[in-house]
XYZ file of C-alpha atoms in Angstrom:
159
model
C 183.807 -79.212 49.723
C 184.990 -75.427 49.324
C 182.738 -72.492 49.745
C 182.893 -69.562 47.152
C 183.627 -65.930 48.216
C 179.955 -64.331 48.647
C 178.455 -61.128 47.416
C 179.298 -59.244 50.302
C 182.946 -59.538 50.115
C 182.380 -58.301 46.604
C 180.603 -55.068 47.851
C 183.351 -54.143 50.109
C 186.356 -54.831 47.521
C 187.257 -53.305 44.274
C 183.441 -52.071 43.663
C 183.990 -49.371 46.211
C 183.956 -46.036 44.639
C 182.803 -47.040 41.228
C 179.497 -45.502 41.700
C 180.801 -42.316 42.836
C 183.487 -42.303 39.804
C 180.476 -42.901 37.595
C 178.296 -39.854 39.212
C 181.311 -37.686 38.358
C 181.398 -38.226 34.863
C 179.759 -35.876 32.078
C 179.367 -35.832 28.570
C 182.739 -37.360 27.346
C 182.304 -40.886 26.362
C 186.010 -41.888 26.876
C 185.770 -42.434 30.595
C 182.389 -44.116 30.102
C 184.179 -46.439 27.911
C 186.850 -47.038 30.649
C 184.571 -47.355 33.313
C 182.456 -50.125 31.443
C 185.841 -51.895 30.705
C 186.897 -51.480 34.385
C 183.143 -53.019 35.445
C 183.891 -56.088 33.146
C 187.408 -56.382 34.408
C 186.431 -56.243 38.163
C 183.873 -58.883 37.278
C 186.040 -61.130 35.344
C 188.783 -61.061 38.192
C 186.430 -62.227 40.744
C 184.937 -65.017 38.226
C 188.601 -66.108 38.309
C 188.630 -65.723 41.839
C 185.459 -68.218 42.092
C 183.095 -65.947 43.666
C 179.407 -67.099 42.851
C 178.092 -66.496 39.434
C 174.830 -65.333 40.529
C 176.402 -62.850 42.879
C 178.561 -61.642 40.224
C 175.690 -60.936 37.695
C 173.710 -59.116 39.955
C 176.580 -57.043 40.209
C 177.307 -56.448 36.723
C 173.737 -55.422 36.348
C 174.147 -53.107 39.166
C 176.959 -51.416 37.507
C 175.161 -50.958 34.470
C 171.946 -49.747 36.034
C 174.260 -47.014 37.640
C 176.265 -45.742 34.474
C 172.871 -46.064 32.010
C 171.140 -43.679 35.246
C 173.936 -41.241 35.069
C 174.047 -41.099 31.323
C 170.144 -40.758 31.408
C 170.660 -37.805 33.903
C 173.519 -36.061 32.104
C 171.095 -36.100 29.351
C 168.311 -34.147 31.071
C 166.064 -37.218 30.900
C 165.753 -37.623 34.275
C 163.852 -34.405 34.570
C 161.069 -35.930 32.283
C 157.709 -36.796 34.315
C 156.474 -38.907 31.275
C 159.149 -41.070 30.390
C 160.890 -43.987 32.169
C 163.888 -46.149 31.544
C 163.407 -50.153 31.980
C 165.237 -52.751 32.158
C 164.155 -56.007 30.484
C 165.116 -59.480 29.623
C 168.387 -60.947 31.247
C 169.282 -57.507 32.267
C 166.022 -56.553 33.976
C 165.962 -60.170 35.592
C 169.445 -58.978 37.234
C 171.215 -61.453 35.330
C 173.483 -59.388 33.042
C 176.588 -61.155 31.668
C 179.482 -58.988 30.777
C 178.976 -59.939 26.872
C 175.172 -59.853 26.936
C 173.542 -57.002 25.207
C 171.753 -54.352 27.686
C 168.083 -54.579 27.012
C 165.902 -51.402 27.830
C 162.339 -50.194 26.861
C 161.756 -46.584 26.961
C 158.457 -46.541 28.176
C 156.104 -43.522 27.567
C 153.076 -41.783 29.090
C 151.930 -40.455 25.506
C 153.762 -40.804 22.086
C 157.046 -38.521 22.487
C 157.476 -35.174 20.962
C 160.320 -33.928 18.559
C 162.171 -33.046 21.580
C 162.177 -35.978 23.547
C 162.656 -38.159 20.418
C 165.818 -36.055 19.765
C 167.265 -36.650 23.385
C 166.119 -40.380 23.208
C 168.515 -40.332 19.792
C 171.252 -38.842 21.735
C 170.860 -41.134 24.456
C 171.065 -44.135 22.378
C 173.595 -43.030 20.178
C 175.501 -42.250 23.517
C 175.343 -45.704 24.631
C 176.480 -46.833 21.416
C 179.276 -44.852 21.626
C 180.402 -46.512 24.632
C 180.389 -49.634 22.825
C 177.502 -51.292 24.658
C 175.533 -53.559 22.513
C 171.841 -52.440 23.118
C 168.711 -53.516 22.261
C 165.777 -51.215 22.860
C 162.529 -50.239 22.000
C 160.467 -46.931 22.622
C 157.044 -47.171 23.401
C 153.825 -46.328 25.346
C 152.232 -48.727 27.952
C 149.345 -49.380 25.203
C 152.068 -50.222 22.643
C 153.540 -52.521 25.048
C 150.325 -54.728 25.560
C 149.707 -54.594 21.880
C 153.305 -55.561 20.636
C 153.509 -58.104 23.676
C 149.962 -59.928 22.586
C 151.335 -60.322 18.733
C 154.911 -61.529 19.726
C 155.562 -63.743 22.529
C 159.340 -62.925 22.590
C 158.033 -59.234 23.263
C 155.917 -60.585 26.151
C 158.595 -62.591 27.687
C 161.304 -60.093 27.367
C 158.854 -58.079 29.991
C 159.182 -60.787 32.482
């Protein structure tokens, strides 16, 4: 039985420099679209070389974390103390497949202001412009509890 290449070798190969490349991006969606394509290609190339699939899914998740966080920062949302970006579903479990949707919850301390609603709208629009299949909700913690109590799919999404 042959062993598959490990996550450790992936960390020190084609993925080097990707986070630094993302951190230098600003408001133009074109380089981000290319970065998403690059990320998926890196994962695909390593899949073809029979790397461990669990490791590849974790790496895909890590890459998307970096990208979403950079856009979040560029939109000025990292300065907001009363709002958090949370990965849920398969993405939150660090099992992001390259063709999967990106499930996120924007968790609010209290109901969003008009200014925050506008920034979040710009954030979502930017991510859609990148071609990401985004599943999202914007809720307070109380709303998460209420909705999760009414709908098992929402509750399990938080697992």
